[in-house]
Amino acid sequence: MAAKTTGRDEDFEQRIVDVEVSQEIEASYLEYAYSVIYSRALPDARDGLKPVQRRILYSMDQLGIRPDKPHVKCARVVGQVMGVLHPHGDSAIYDALVRMAQPWSLRLPLVDGHGNFGSLDASPAAMRYTECRMGPAAAAMTADLDCEVVDFRPNYDGRESEPVVLPAAFPNLLVNGAAGIAVGMATNMAPHNLIEVVAGLKHLLDHPEASLDDLMRFVPGPDLPGGGKIIGLDGVRQAYASGRGAFRVRAAARIEQVSPRRKGIVVTELPHLVGPEKIMEQIKQLHDKKAIQGVADVKDLTDLSHGLRLVIEIKNGINPEAMLETLFAKTKLEDSFAINNVALVEGQPRTLGLVELMRVYLDHRLSVSLRRAQFKLARAAERLHLVEGLLIAILDIDDVIAIIRRSDDVAEARERLKQAFDLDDPQANHILDLQLRRLTRLSKLELEKERDSLQSQIAELSEIIASPQRLRQVVAQDLDEVARRFGTPRRTVLLSGAGQPEAKAAAAQPIEIPDGPALVALGAAGLVARLDTADSPGAGGPRAAHDVVLSAVRSTTLGQLGVLTSLGRVVRLQAIDLPSIPPTAGAVNLQGGAPLSELVELAPGERPLGLTALGADGPGWAFGTRRGVVKRTAVELLSKPAWELIRLDEGDEVVGALELTEGASDFVFITSDAQLLRFPTAAVRPQGRGGGGMAGIKLAPGAEVVFFGAVDPGEAEVVTVAGSSAALPGTDAGTAKVTPCDLYPAKGRATGGVRCHRFLKGEDRLLLAWAGWAPAVATAASGSPIVLPTPDSRRDASGLPVPQPIAAIGARRLD
């Protein structure tokens, strides 16, 4: 039995259309591509905004969320945009809003955000937590919308209207750039400096036939929000000429002493949209793959006060300049930016060069300014028409009142006024709406003043409309105003050469620092530094500057040395850990050194006394204690970070520790009661590390040793400074005396010595004493030098007053 077909089924079959699958796919794909290109991905060349960005700014303007108003929840703005103008997902709208508020995304942010709007490496908070309002620049983008300066079109459901383009008081596309991926095409436009772009636009206004070279005198290259350095401008010029090109952006980095032990690379600016966490991740991956081996640590010290600060610590023995060039080559510290200037021009996607971009924007601003002038002219003429009618009514106000009182209704009054005073409907209606308080003499004067002002305004607006030259002047004035309000100095440095000579030289250097001769010096202020030089300073070499050198020792760049301390220890130290300082004008400035206390671990109260080379050869070390004990011990290789070299009695400490040299033939003790004992170093036999030493000088009751050292009597001199023991430390300048060392006779070990300084009235002890290479130098606690008296041939004479307390005494020679 055959099935029956109803009329409804027949109607349905009649509405079925057979279409080829390939044709349907092609049509649907083209429709989708058209929607993406025109409604989502590409900016308009006039205002530089994509539809979602334009709708966000327009909605905020309509809601009154302006720069002078409080912030509102971002969710409110997103909901308004999605419900009225942009029928897409809220996440896409919020992402666009966030990007317009991020100062690292836009050169001139359009949204003033309040809350967590993310970072280069982190996502923003949800829109229910963040707040926003229009930025001052956004207010300039939407200014004069109420003057009918742009066309409007219906929204997606036809219930509302939206602007086709914003007035854009500044060239947003050039200033903030753009990025987007459409179907079959993409755009990536670089940000520029507003002041430079405005200067180029004004030049193009005055010289419509200006060439690219003319405009590049004003706009030399992009100006990225994060700064950095653009390396090579050939790609920039190519992009300005054709709309396509590429250039390389390099981070701003410098070499610093980031810790007492290490130098490092400090990065303060990164390439566009590259975050510090990305760099840290890349360095870690390279280190794990053993592609780089010279990085000790990477720290992100970025904060709101100091901005970006990425510190890359370099291992000792690695050339930081060469490592920086390696990181430029292997990480995003140097990145490429591909320019693809694709934007919509009259509804069509086009690839534009710099000249075309500027001309499109200027054409738009000329149109906006013209329409604004026409709108204001119409409103001014309309108002002038009403004002003239009011003036007529006020002049014959009695007749006006009589006509109105005799009229039966408003329509009759209107017609009688029109006939009596030759008025039209708008003027007659305005007179009928006139308030009685406007009938004063002052109101008449105000109306006459307003009439004159309107006539002047109409004349000016008519001139702007009639004269293209005057219209261009108005556009130039508007551009000057936005440049004054929103312009900022250039952030990105432009380097014309693709590779700088310094960078090439650094890349050519070996990444590991070669071992070579060095001199390590310890200053009285506790600073230690390394001088890398093939010609280590000697008697005729560089001198110490701004500090007294307590000890200096020859070493190598990668060598080891020891620090002799007041507890009778030697602490091992790597020369490569020390900051390297160059000799300047024949002097070594130890102010560039690092505090020794930060390089080696010292016990509380332990003081560094001198430096020594570590090795199996050499005369050995010598120690002198406060209680007059002397000890010699042989130099040996150390297998631990620190060794004790003398056993000290309780309450005793080392006041002098040194490495013996071939020229130092005598030991010298100087005591607080001005006794000096000199005896041969051979009188002290070497002992093992556990020995406690032997008697060096016989002390009087209450006296103590203030200096111990080893000298060559023929080339040394003695400096003594006397003062009062009752004075506060550092307040008594006292008297100083300089005497050749060979004036003091040599005596036997463990004897009392001879007097080296005669005390004056009020002096009862030596505040300071020293014996060593002549000539001696002295400094105050501030580091300023103090002139010592000339040498005195009387070994027990009194001293001469010094201008201020002496803090340290040392030799001018560094070895």
Coordinates of C-alpha atoms in Angstrom, one line a residue, residues 425-673:
D425 CA 8.1 80.0 13.0
P426 CA 11.4 79.3 15.0
Q427 CA 11.7 82.9 16.0
A428 CA 8.1 83.2 16.9
N429 CA 8.1 80.0 19.0
H430 CA 11.3 81.1 20.8
I431 CA 9.7 84.5 21.7
L432 CA 6.6 82.7 23.0
D433 CA 9.0 80.5 25.2
L434 CA 10.7 83.6 26.5
Q435 CA 10.8 83.9 30.3
L436 CA 9.8 87.2 31.8
R437 CA 13.2 87.5 33.6
R438 CA 14.8 87.8 30.2
L439 CA 13.1 91.2 29.7
T440 CA 15.7 93.2 31.6
R441 CA 18.1 95.8 30.2
L442 CA 21.0 93.5 31.0
S443 CA 19.5 90.7 28.9
K444 CA 19.4 93.0 25.9
L445 CA 23.1 93.8 26.3
E446 CA 23.9 90.1 26.7
L447 CA 21.9 89.3 23.5
E448 CA 23.7 92.0 21.6
K449 CA 27.1 90.6 22.8
E450 CA 26.1 87.1 21.9
R451 CA 25.0 88.3 18.4
D452 CA 28.3 89.9 17.8
S453 CA 30.2 86.8 19.0
L454 CA 28.0 84.5 16.8
Q455 CA 28.7 86.7 13.8
S456 CA 32.4 86.5 14.4
Q457 CA 32.2 82.8 14.9
I458 CA 30.2 82.3 11.7
A459 CA 32.7 84.4 9.7
E460 CA 35.6 82.3 11.0
L461 CA 33.8 79.0 10.4
S462 CA 32.8 80.1 6.9
E463 CA 36.5 80.9 6.2
I464 CA 37.5 77.5 7.3
I465 CA 34.9 75.8 5.1
A466 CA 35.7 78.0 2.1
S467 CA 39.5 77.9 2.3
P468 CA 41.5 74.6 2.1
Q469 CA 44.5 76.3 3.4
R470 CA 42.7 77.5 6.5
L471 CA 41.3 74.0 7.0
R472 CA 44.8 72.6 7.0
Q473 CA 45.9 75.2 9.6
V474 CA 43.0 74.0 11.9
V475 CA 44.2 70.4 11.5
A476 CA 47.8 71.4 12.2
Q477 CA 46.6 73.3 15.4
D478 CA 44.7 70.2 16.6
L479 CA 47.8 68.0 16.0
D480 CA 50.0 70.4 18.0
E481 CA 47.5 70.3 20.9
V482 CA 47.5 66.5 21.1
A483 CA 51.3 66.4 20.8
R484 CA 51.6 68.9 23.7
R485 CA 49.1 67.0 25.8
F486 CA 50.2 63.4 25.2
G487 CA 53.7 63.6 23.7
T488 CA 56.6 61.9 25.5
P489 CA 60.3 61.6 24.8
R490 CA 61.5 58.7 22.5
R491 CA 62.2 55.5 24.4
T492 CA 63.7 53.3 21.7
V493 CA 67.3 53.9 20.6
L494 CA 67.9 53.7 16.8
L495 CA 71.3 52.3 15.7
S496 CA 71.9 52.6 12.0
G497 CA 74.6 49.8 11.8
A498 CA 73.5 46.2 11.8
G499 CA 76.4 45.4 14.2
Q500 CA 78.4 47.8 16.3
P501 CA 82.2 47.6 16.4
E502 CA 82.1 47.1 20.2
A503 CA 79.6 44.2 19.9
K504 CA 81.7 42.5 17.2
A505 CA 84.8 42.9 19.3
A506 CA 83.1 41.4 22.3
A507 CA 81.8 38.5 20.3
A508 CA 85.3 37.8 19.0
Q509 CA 86.7 37.6 22.5
P510 CA 86.9 34.1 24.1
I511 CA 84.0 33.6 26.5
E512 CA 86.3 32.4 29.2
I513 CA 88.7 34.9 30.8
P514 CA 92.3 33.9 30.2
D515 CA 94.6 33.5 33.1
G516 CA 97.2 36.2 33.3
P517 CA 99.3 38.3 35.8
A518 CA 97.4 40.2 38.4
L519 CA 98.0 42.2 41.5
V520 CA 95.5 42.0 44.4
A521 CA 95.4 44.9 46.9
L522 CA 93.7 45.2 50.3
G523 CA 92.9 48.7 51.5
A524 CA 92.7 50.0 55.1
A525 CA 89.0 50.6 54.6
G526 CA 88.5 46.8 54.0
L527 CA 88.1 47.0 50.2
V528 CA 89.9 44.4 48.1
A529 CA 90.3 44.5 44.3
R530 CA 92.2 42.8 41.5
L531 CA 94.3 44.6 38.9
D532 CA 94.7 42.5 35.7
T533 CA 97.8 43.7 33.9
A534 CA 100.6 42.0 32.1
D535 CA 102.9 44.6 33.8
S536 CA 102.1 44.2 37.5
P537 CA 102.9 47.4 39.4
G538 CA 106.2 47.5 41.1
A539 CA 108.3 50.3 42.4
G540 CA 107.7 52.4 39.4
G541 CA 104.2 51.1 38.7
P542 CA 100.8 52.5 39.6
R543 CA 100.3 54.0 43.1
A544 CA 97.3 53.6 45.4
A545 CA 94.7 56.4 45.3
H546 CA 92.0 57.4 47.8
D547 CA 92.9 54.6 50.2
V548 CA 95.9 53.3 52.1
V549 CA 97.0 49.8 50.9
L550 CA 97.5 47.5 53.8
S551 CA 98.8 44.6 51.7
A552 CA 99.3 43.8 48.0
V553 CA 100.3 40.4 46.6
R554 CA 101.1 39.2 43.1
S555 CA 98.8 36.5 41.7
T556 CA 97.1 35.5 38.5
T557 CA 93.6 36.1 37.3
L558 CA 92.5 32.6 38.1
G559 CA 94.8 32.1 41.0
Q560 CA 94.3 31.6 44.7
L561 CA 95.4 33.7 47.6
G562 CA 94.9 33.9 51.3
V563 CA 93.7 36.4 53.8
L564 CA 95.6 36.6 57.1
T565 CA 93.4 37.6 60.0
S566 CA 93.6 38.9 63.5
L567 CA 92.6 35.4 64.8
G568 CA 95.8 33.9 63.3
R569 CA 93.9 32.3 60.4
V570 CA 94.5 32.2 56.7
V571 CA 91.3 32.1 54.7
R572 CA 91.4 31.0 51.1
L573 CA 90.2 33.5 48.4
Q574 CA 89.8 33.1 44.6
A575 CA 91.3 36.0 42.7
I576 CA 88.7 35.7 40.0
D577 CA 86.0 36.5 42.7
L578 CA 87.4 39.9 43.1
P579 CA 86.3 43.0 41.2
S580 CA 88.7 44.0 38.5
I581 CA 89.7 47.6 38.5
P582 CA 91.8 49.4 35.8
P583 CA 94.7 51.7 36.7
T584 CA 93.6 55.3 36.1
A585 CA 96.2 58.0 35.5
G586 CA 98.9 55.9 37.1
A587 CA 96.9 55.1 40.2
V588 CA 94.7 52.3 41.5
N589 CA 91.5 53.5 43.0
L590 CA 90.4 50.9 45.5
Q591 CA 87.0 52.6 45.8
G592 CA 86.0 50.3 42.9
G593 CA 86.8 47.2 45.0
A594 CA 84.5 45.1 47.2
P595 CA 84.3 44.8 51.0
L596 CA 86.4 41.8 51.9
S597 CA 83.9 40.9 54.7
E598 CA 81.4 40.0 51.9
L599 CA 83.9 37.8 50.1
V600 CA 85.2 35.6 52.9
E601 CA 83.5 34.4 56.1
L602 CA 85.0 36.1 59.1
A603 CA 84.2 35.5 62.8
P604 CA 82.7 38.3 64.9
G605 CA 85.4 40.8 65.7
E606 CA 87.9 39.2 63.3
R607 CA 89.8 41.7 61.1
P608 CA 91.8 41.2 57.9
L609 CA 95.5 42.1 58.3
G610 CA 97.1 41.2 55.0
L611 CA 97.1 39.1 51.9
T612 CA 99.4 36.2 51.0
A613 CA 100.0 33.9 48.0
L614 CA 99.3 30.2 48.5
G615 CA 101.9 27.7 47.5
A616 CA 104.5 25.3 48.7
D617 CA 107.4 27.7 48.1
G618 CA 108.4 30.9 49.9
P619 CA 110.0 32.1 53.2
G620 CA 106.7 31.6 55.1
W621 CA 104.4 33.6 57.2
A622 CA 105.0 35.7 60.3
F623 CA 102.6 36.7 63.1
G624 CA 102.9 39.2 66.0
T625 CA 100.4 39.4 68.8
R626 CA 99.2 42.1 71.1
R627 CA 101.0 40.5 74.0
G628 CA 104.4 40.5 72.2
V629 CA 104.4 36.9 70.8
V630 CA 106.1 36.2 67.4
K631 CA 105.7 33.2 65.3
R632 CA 107.0 32.0 61.9
T633 CA 105.4 29.1 60.0
A634 CA 106.1 27.6 56.6
V635 CA 103.9 28.3 53.5
E636 CA 101.9 25.2 52.5
L637 CA 99.1 24.1 50.4
L638 CA 95.7 24.4 52.0
S639 CA 93.0 21.7 51.6
K640 CA 90.3 23.6 53.5
P641 CA 88.8 27.0 53.1
A642 CA 90.6 28.2 56.2
W643 CA 93.4 27.2 58.6
E644 CA 94.6 28.3 62.0
L645 CA 98.3 29.1 61.9
I646 CA 99.0 30.2 65.5
R647 CA 97.6 29.1 68.8
L648 CA 96.6 32.2 70.7
D649 CA 96.2 32.5 74.5
E650 CA 92.9 33.7 75.8
G651 CA 92.5 37.4 75.4
D652 CA 95.4 37.7 72.9
E653 CA 95.1 38.6 69.2
V654 CA 97.2 39.1 66.2
V655 CA 98.1 42.7 65.4
G656 CA 100.4 42.0 62.4
A657 CA 100.4 39.1 59.9
L658 CA 102.4 39.0 56.7
E659 CA 104.1 36.9 54.1
L660 CA 107.8 37.1 54.4
T661 CA 109.7 38.4 51.4
E662 CA 113.4 38.1 50.5
G663 CA 114.1 41.8 51.2
A664 CA 112.4 41.8 54.7
S665 CA 115.4 40.9 56.9
D666 CA 114.1 42.3 60.3
F667 CA 111.0 42.0 62.4
V668 CA 109.8 45.2 64.0
F669 CA 107.6 45.5 67.2
I670 CA 106.2 48.9 68.3
T671 CA 104.4 49.2 71.6
S672 CA 101.9 51.5 73.0
D673 CA 104.5 53.1 75.4

